[in-house]
């Protein structure tokens, strides 16, 4: 009672329960109802000017750097910086680019490095699907999403991937039309987010694991965070470990971090590249406080390599900053 339909749309997507299952088309209806009178509805969100390059940087762009930073901060449960990194990512890409990437990334990070949260996960999936159907988020919507980033980063549970990776069971079938449950939502993230094989596999396994929804982790300490309340993220606040083998690597023979490291310390090219990769991916980038592997542990392994990687990371971060940042 008292609600008015503000927006509605439909999307038709193909859902499958495993990578080898037959795709099942589903038409999904989205609707947003509000008790606010038309004159009191919050304004459509307008992102601030970006401080990091969306393109035009030979080493890496701000979006790939900020996505990596967001994940490394969640692994460390550094929730305040994680929220600010998410805000900067929105500023780089706007609604269709930045906000969609934040929604997609925080859903993936929750499964990989934290935990999907009761109720909150459903709303994040709704936003991801609705924005793809041309829903125009409001300032209040974005504040809610940033609050969700904070909650996922704070969450002590996880990493959920440790439970999902060994699993070999999937849903027997896509839930029928009209059944909107947790399993259906996990299946929807794959087409909504255009996920790759690794991330898709996690969500397909989660669709079977988290039935009923009570198996999801309860939300703690949630509050919306208005974008206007946030300080802009300065380059010197970045985690240097966030510049890893994924940053700026698309379409290149190797990630820019290696080129920068070999330029700073040419003797590193005499080392086994597979050992360097293993160190970068398995130690330097994998600090995860949820299973007590902290930065001190990572830094004990090849400390000289860390020093070179730190200097290389600074080069890449600096190159991503716009000429006149806000």
CSV table of C-alpha atoms in Angstrom, one decimal:
chain,number,residue,atom,x,y,z
A,1,UNK,CA,0.0,0.0,0.0
A,2,UNK,CA,1.2,3.5,-0.8
A,3,UNK,CA,3.8,2.3,-3.3
A,4,UNK,CA,4.1,3.6,-6.8
A,5,UNK,CA,5.8,1.9,-9.8
A,6,UNK,CA,8.9,4.0,-10.6
A,7,UNK,CA,10.6,1.8,-13.2
A,8,UNK,CA,10.2,-1.6,-14.8
A,9,UNK,CA,11.9,-3.5,-17.6
A,10,UNK,CA,12.5,-7.1,-18.9
A,11,UNK,CA,15.7,-8.9,-19.8
A,12,UNK,CA,15.9,-12.3,-21.6
A,13,UNK,CA,19.0,-14.3,-20.7
A,14,UNK,CA,20.3,-17.8,-21.1
A,15,UNK,CA,20.9,-19.7,-17.9
A,16,UNK,CA,22.7,-23.0,-17.3
A,17,UNK,CA,23.5,-25.0,-14.3
A,18,UNK,CA,27.0,-26.0,-15.4
A,19,UNK,CA,29.3,-25.2,-18.3
A,20,UNK,CA,28.2,-28.4,-20.1
A,21,UNK,CA,24.5,-28.1,-19.4
A,22,UNK,CA,22.0,-27.0,-22.0
A,23,UNK,CA,21.2,-23.3,-21.9
A,24,UNK,CA,17.7,-22.4,-20.7
A,25,UNK,CA,16.2,-19.0,-21.8
A,26,UNK,CA,14.5,-17.0,-19.1
A,27,UNK,CA,12.7,-13.6,-19.4
A,28,UNK,CA,13.3,-11.7,-16.1
A,29,UNK,CA,11.1,-8.9,-15.1
A,30,UNK,CA,12.5,-6.0,-13.0
A,31,UNK,CA,10.5,-3.5,-11.1
A,32,UNK,CA,11.2,-0.7,-8.6
A,33,UNK,CA,8.4,0.7,-6.4
A,34,UNK,CA,8.7,3.6,-4.1
A,35,UNK,CA,6.7,5.3,-1.4
A,36,UNK,CA,8.4,8.7,-2.2
A,37,UNK,CA,6.2,11.2,-4.0
A,38,UNK,CA,7.6,12.1,-7.4
A,39,UNK,CA,8.8,15.5,-6.1
A,40,UNK,CA,10.8,13.9,-3.2
A,41,UNK,CA,12.6,11.1,-5.1
A,42,UNK,CA,16.4,11.3,-4.9
A,43,UNK,CA,18.2,12.6,-8.0
A,44,UNK,CA,19.8,10.3,-10.6
A,45,UNK,CA,23.4,9.6,-9.6
A,46,UNK,CA,26.1,11.7,-11.3
A,47,UNK,CA,29.7,10.6,-10.7
A,48,UNK,CA,32.5,13.0,-9.9
A,49,UNK,CA,35.4,13.7,-12.2
A,50,UNK,CA,37.8,10.8,-12.4
A,51,UNK,CA,41.3,11.0,-10.9
A,52,UNK,CA,42.5,8.0,-12.8
A,53,UNK,CA,42.8,7.4,-16.5
A,54,UNK,CA,40.1,5.3,-18.1
A,55,UNK,CA,42.2,4.9,-21.2
A,56,UNK,CA,45.3,6.3,-22.9
A,57,UNK,CA,47.8,4.9,-20.5
A,58,UNK,CA,50.4,2.6,-22.1
A,59,UNK,CA,51.0,0.7,-18.9
A,60,UNK,CA,47.5,0.1,-17.5
A,61,UNK,CA,44.2,2.0,-17.1
A,62,UNK,CA,42.6,3.1,-13.8
A,63,UNK,CA,39.8,0.6,-14.0
A,64,UNK,CA,41.9,-2.5,-14.1
A,65,UNK,CA,44.1,-1.1,-11.3
A,66,UNK,CA,41.2,-0.1,-9.1
A,67,UNK,CA,39.5,-3.5,-9.5
A,68,UNK,CA,42.6,-5.2,-8.4
A,69,UNK,CA,43.0,-2.8,-5.5
A,70,UNK,CA,39.4,-3.4,-4.4
A,71,UNK,CA,40.0,-7.1,-4.2
A,72,UNK,CA,43.3,-6.8,-2.3
A,73,UNK,CA,41.7,-4.5,0.3
A,74,UNK,CA,38.8,-6.9,0.9
A,75,UNK,CA,41.3,-9.7,1.5
A,76,UNK,CA,42.9,-7.5,4.2
A,77,UNK,CA,39.5,-6.4,5.5
A,78,UNK,CA,40.5,-2.8,5.1
A,79,UNK,CA,36.9,-1.7,4.6
A,80,UNK,CA,37.3,2.1,4.5
A,81,UNK,CA,39.8,2.1,1.7
A,82,UNK,CA,37.8,-0.6,-0.1
A,83,UNK,CA,34.8,1.7,-0.2
A,84,UNK,CA,36.9,4.6,-1.5
A,85,UNK,CA,38.5,2.4,-4.2
A,86,UNK,CA,35.0,1.3,-5.3
A,87,UNK,CA,34.0,5.0,-5.5
A,88,UNK,CA,37.0,5.8,-7.7
A,89,UNK,CA,36.2,2.9,-10.0
A,90,UNK,CA,32.7,4.3,-10.4
A,91,UNK,CA,34.2,7.7,-11.2
A,92,UNK,CA,36.4,6.2,-13.9
A,93,UNK,CA,33.7,4.4,-15.8
A,94,UNK,CA,30.4,6.1,-14.8
A,95,UNK,CA,27.2,4.1,-14.6
A,96,UNK,CA,27.5,1.7,-17.5
A,97,UNK,CA,31.2,1.1,-16.9
A,98,UNK,CA,32.3,1.9,-13.4
A,99,UNK,CA,29.2,1.0,-11.4
A,100,UNK,CA,28.6,-2.2,-13.3
A,101,UNK,CA,32.2,-3.2,-12.7
A,102,UNK,CA,31.8,-2.5,-8.9
A,103,UNK,CA,28.7,-4.6,-8.8
A,104,UNK,CA,30.2,-7.4,-10.7
A,105,UNK,CA,33.5,-7.3,-8.9
A,106,UNK,CA,32.0,-7.2,-5.3
A,107,UNK,CA,29.8,-10.2,-6.1
A,108,UNK,CA,32.8,-12.1,-7.3
A,109,UNK,CA,35.0,-11.0,-4.4
A,110,UNK,CA,32.3,-12.0,-1.9
A,111,UNK,CA,32.5,-15.6,-3.3
A,112,UNK,CA,36.3,-15.6,-3.7
A,113,UNK,CA,37.7,-13.8,-0.7
A,114,UNK,CA,34.8,-13.0,1.7
A,115,UNK,CA,31.3,-14.4,1.8
A,116,UNK,CA,28.0,-13.7,0.1
A,117,UNK,CA,25.6,-12.0,2.6
A,118,UNK,CA,22.0,-12.7,3.4
A,119,UNK,CA,19.6,-10.4,1.6
A,120,UNK,CA,22.4,-8.1,0.5
A,121,UNK,CA,23.5,-10.5,-2.2
A,122,UNK,CA,20.0,-10.5,-3.8
A,123,UNK,CA,19.9,-6.7,-4.0
A,124,UNK,CA,23.4,-6.5,-5.6
A,125,UNK,CA,22.3,-9.1,-8.2
A,126,UNK,CA,19.1,-7.0,-8.8
A,127,UNK,CA,21.2,-3.8,-9.4
A,128,UNK,CA,23.6,-5.6,-11.7
A,129,UNK,CA,20.7,-6.9,-13.8
A,130,UNK,CA,18.7,-3.7,-13.7
A,131,UNK,CA,21.5,-1.4,-14.7
A,132,UNK,CA,22.0,-3.7,-17.7
A,133,UNK,CA,18.3,-3.1,-18.5
A,134,UNK,CA,18.9,0.7,-18.4
A,135,UNK,CA,17.8,1.4,-14.8
A,136,UNK,CA,19.2,4.8,-13.8
A,137,UNK,CA,20.6,4.6,-10.3
A,138,UNK,CA,20.0,7.3,-7.8
A,139,UNK,CA,22.4,8.9,-5.3
A,140,UNK,CA,20.7,6.7,-2.6
A,141,UNK,CA,21.2,3.6,-4.7
A,142,UNK,CA,24.9,4.2,-5.1
A,143,UNK,CA,25.2,4.9,-1.3
A,144,UNK,CA,23.6,1.5,-0.7
A,145,UNK,CA,26.1,-0.2,-3.0
A,146,UNK,CA,29.0,1.5,-1.3
A,147,UNK,CA,27.6,0.3,2.0
A,148,UNK,CA,27.5,-3.2,0.6
A,149,UNK,CA,31.1,-3.0,-0.4
A,150,UNK,CA,31.9,-2.0,3.2
A,151,UNK,CA,29.9,-4.9,4.6
A,152,UNK,CA,31.6,-7.5,2.3
A,153,UNK,CA,35.1,-6.1,3.2
A,154,UNK,CA,34.3,-6.1,7.0
A,155,UNK,CA,32.9,-9.6,6.9
A,156,UNK,CA,35.1,-12.1,8.8
A,157,UNK,CA,33.8,-15.2,7.1
A,158,UNK,CA,35.5,-16.8,4.1
A,159,UNK,CA,37.2,-17.2,1.8
A,160,UNK,CA,34.1,-18.9,0.3
A,161,UNK,CA,36.0,-20.2,-2.7
A,162,UNK,CA,37.8,-22.7,-0.4
A,163,UNK,CA,34.4,-24.3,0.1
A,164,UNK,CA,33.3,-24.1,-3.5
A,165,UNK,CA,36.4,-25.1,-5.5
A,166,UNK,CA,36.4,-28.7,-4.4
A,167,UNK,CA,32.7,-29.2,-5.1
A,168,UNK,CA,31.6,-31.1,-8.2
A,169,UNK,CA,27.8,-30.8,-7.7
A,170,UNK,CA,25.5,-28.5,-9.5
A,171,UNK,CA,21.7,-27.8,-9.6
A,172,UNK,CA,19.9,-30.5,-11.5
A,173,UNK,CA,17.9,-27.9,-13.4
A,174,UNK,CA,17.3,-24.1,-13.7
A,175,UNK,CA,14.5,-23.1,-11.3
A,176,UNK,CA,11.2,-22.7,-13.1
A,177,UNK,CA,9.8,-19.3,-14.1
A,178,UNK,CA,8.4,-17.4,-11.1
A,179,UNK,CA,10.8,-19.1,-8.6
A,180,UNK,CA,13.1,-16.3,-7.5
A,181,UNK,CA,15.4,-17.9,-4.9
A,182,UNK,CA,19.1,-17.7,-4.0
A,183,UNK,CA,20.1,-20.4,-6.5
A,184,UNK,CA,18.3,-18.5,-9.3
A,185,UNK,CA,20.1,-15.3,-8.4
A,186,UNK,CA,23.5,-17.0,-8.5
A,187,UNK,CA,22.8,-18.4,-11.9
A,188,UNK,CA,21.7,-14.9,-13.1
A,189,UNK,CA,25.0,-13.3,-12.2
A,190,UNK,CA,26.8,-15.2,-15.0
A,191,UNK,CA,24.9,-13.6,-17.9
A,192,UNK,CA,24.2,-10.3,-16.1
A,193,UNK,CA,28.0,-9.8,-15.5
A,194,UNK,CA,29.3,-11.5,-18.6
A,195,UNK,CA,31.6,-13.6,-16.4
A,196,UNK,CA,34.6,-15.6,-17.6
A,197,UNK,CA,35.0,-19.4,-17.0
A,198,UNK,CA,36.7,-19.2,-13.6
A,199,UNK,CA,34.2,-16.8,-12.0
A,200,UNK,CA,31.2,-18.5,-13.7
A,201,UNK,CA,32.2,-21.8,-12.2
A,202,UNK,CA,32.1,-20.4,-8.7
A,203,UNK,CA,28.6,-19.0,-9.2
A,204,UNK,CA,27.3,-22.2,-10.7
A,205,UNK,CA,28.6,-24.2,-7.7
A,206,UNK,CA,27.3,-21.5,-5.3
A,207,UNK,CA,23.8,-21.9,-6.8
A,208,UNK,CA,23.7,-25.5,-5.5
A,209,UNK,CA,25.6,-24.9,-2.3
A,210,UNK,CA,23.5,-22.0,-0.9
A,211,UNK,CA,20.1,-23.5,-0.9
A,212,UNK,CA,18.3,-22.6,1.3
A,213,UNK,CA,19.4,-18.9,1.6
A,214,UNK,CA,19.8,-19.2,5.3
A,215,UNK,CA,23.2,-20.8,4.5
A,216,UNK,CA,24.5,-17.3,3.5
A,217,UNK,CA,26.3,-15.3,6.0
A,218,UNK,CA,24.2,-12.8,8.1
A,219,UNK,CA,24.9,-9.1,7.4
A,220,UNK,CA,26.6,-7.1,10.2
A,221,UNK,CA,27.5,-3.4,10.5
A,222,UNK,CA,25.7,-2.2,7.3
A,223,UNK,CA,24.9,1.4,6.6
A,224,UNK,CA,24.7,3.3,3.3
A,225,UNK,CA,27.7,5.5,2.5
A,226,UNK,CA,26.9,8.6,0.4
A,227,UNK,CA,29.6,9.2,-2.2
A,228,UNK,CA,29.8,12.9,-1.3
A,229,UNK,CA,31.0,11.9,2.2
A,230,UNK,CA,34.1,10.2,0.9
A,231,UNK,CA,37.6,11.6,0.5
A,232,UNK,CA,39.1,11.0,-2.9
A,233,UNK,CA,41.6,8.1,-2.9
A,234,UNK,CA,45.2,9.5,-3.4
A,235,UNK,CA,47.9,7.5,-5.3
A,236,UNK,CA,50.0,7.3,-2.2
A,237,UNK,CA,47.2,5.3,-0.4
A,238,UNK,CA,47.3,2.5,-2.9
A,239,UNK,CA,48.5,-1.0,-1.9
A,240,UNK,CA,51.5,-1.6,-4.1
A,241,UNK,CA,50.7,-5.3,-4.1
A,242,UNK,CA,47.5,-4.5,-6.0
A,243,UNK,CA,49.7,-4.0,-9.1
A,244,UNK,CA,50.0,-7.6,-10.1
A,245,UNK,CA,49.9,-9.9,-13.1
A,246,UNK,CA,46.3,-9.0,-13.9
A,247,UNK,CA,46.7,-5.2,-14.1
A,248,UNK,CA,47.1,-4.0,-17.6
A,249,UNK,CA,47.7,-7.5,-19.0
A,250,UNK,CA,44.8,-7.8,-21.4
A,251,UNK,CA,46.1,-8.2,-25.0
A,252,UNK,CA,49.7,-8.2,-23.9
A,253,UNK,CA,52.4,-10.9,-23.9
A,254,UNK,CA,53.0,-10.2,-20.2
A,255,UNK,CA,51.7,-7.9,-17.6
A,256,UNK,CA,53.4,-4.4,-17.4
A,257,UNK,CA,54.6,-5.1,-13.8
A,258,UNK,CA,57.2,-7.5,-15.3
A,259,UNK,CA,58.5,-5.0,-17.9
A,260,UNK,CA,58.9,-2.4,-15.2
A,261,UNK,CA,60.6,-4.8,-12.8
A,262,UNK,CA,63.1,-6.0,-15.4
A,263,UNK,CA,63.9,-2.4,-16.4
A,264,UNK,CA,64.6,-1.5,-12.7
A,265,UNK,CA,66.5,-4.7,-12.0
A,266,UNK,CA,67.8,-6.3,-15.3
A,267,UNK,CA,69.3,-9.3,-13.4
A,268,UNK,CA,65.8,-10.5,-12.5
A,269,UNK,CA,65.4,-11.7,-16.2
A,270,UNK,CA,67.9,-14.4,-15.3
A,271,UNK,CA,65.5,-15.8,-12.8
A,272,UNK,CA,63.0,-18.5,-13.7
A,273,UNK,CA,59.9,-16.7,-14.9
A,274,UNK,CA,57.6,-19.5,-13.6
A,275,UNK,CA,59.1,-19.0,-10.1
A,276,UNK,CA,58.6,-15.2,-10.4
A,277,UNK,CA,55.0,-15.8,-11.4
A,278,UNK,CA,54.5,-18.3,-8.6
A,279,UNK,CA,55.9,-15.8,-6.1
A,280,UNK,CA,53.8,-12.9,-7.4
A,281,UNK,CA,50.5,-14.8,-7.5
A,282,UNK,CA,50.9,-17.1,-4.6
A,283,UNK,CA,52.7,-14.9,-2.1
A,284,UNK,CA,52.8,-11.1,-2.9
A,285,UNK,CA,49.2,-10.8,-4.2
A,286,UNK,CA,47.6,-13.4,-1.9
A,287,UNK,CA,47.7,-11.8,1.5
A,288,UNK,CA,44.4,-12.9,3.1
A,289,UNK,CA,43.8,-12.1,6.8
A,290,UNK,CA,40.8,-14.5,6.9
A,291,UNK,CA,43.2,-17.4,7.0
A,292,UNK,CA,46.0,-15.6,8.8
A,293,UNK,CA,48.3,-15.0,5.9
A,294,UNK,CA,49.3,-11.4,6.5
A,295,UNK,CA,51.7,-9.0,4.8
A,296,UNK,CA,54.6,-9.9,7.1
A,297,UNK,CA,54.3,-13.5,6.0
A,298,UNK,CA,54.4,-12.6,2.3
A,299,UNK,CA,57.3,-10.1,2.7
A,300,UNK,CA,59.5,-12.8,4.2
A,301,UNK,CA,59.6,-14.6,0.8
A,302,UNK,CA,62.1,-13.0,-1.6
A,303,UNK,CA,62.3,-9.6,0.1
A,304,UNK,CA,64.6,-8.2,-2.7
A,305,UNK,CA,61.9,-9.0,-5.3
A,306,UNK,CA,59.4,-7.2,-3.2
A,307,UNK,CA,61.5,-4.0,-3.2
A,308,UNK,CA,61.8,-4.1,-7.0
A,309,UNK,CA,58.0,-4.8,-7.4
A,310,UNK,CA,57.2,-1.9,-5.1
A,311,UNK,CA,59.2,0.5,-7.3
A,312,UNK,CA,57.7,-0.9,-10.4
A,313,UNK,CA,54.2,-0.6,-8.9
A,314,UNK,CA,54.7,3.1,-8.2
A,315,UNK,CA,55.6,3.7,-11.8
A,316,UNK,CA,52.3,2.1,-13.0
A,317,UNK,CA,50.2,3.8,-10.4
A,318,UNK,CA,51.7,7.2,-11.2
A,319,UNK,CA,51.1,6.7,-14.9
A,320,UNK,CA,47.4,6.1,-14.3
A,321,UNK,CA,46.8,9.4,-12.6
A,322,UNK,CA,45.2,12.1,-14.7
A,323,UNK,CA,47.2,15.3,-15.4
A,324,UNK,CA,45.0,17.5,-13.2
A,325,UNK,CA,43.4,15.2,-10.6
A,326,UNK,CA,40.4,16.4,-8.5
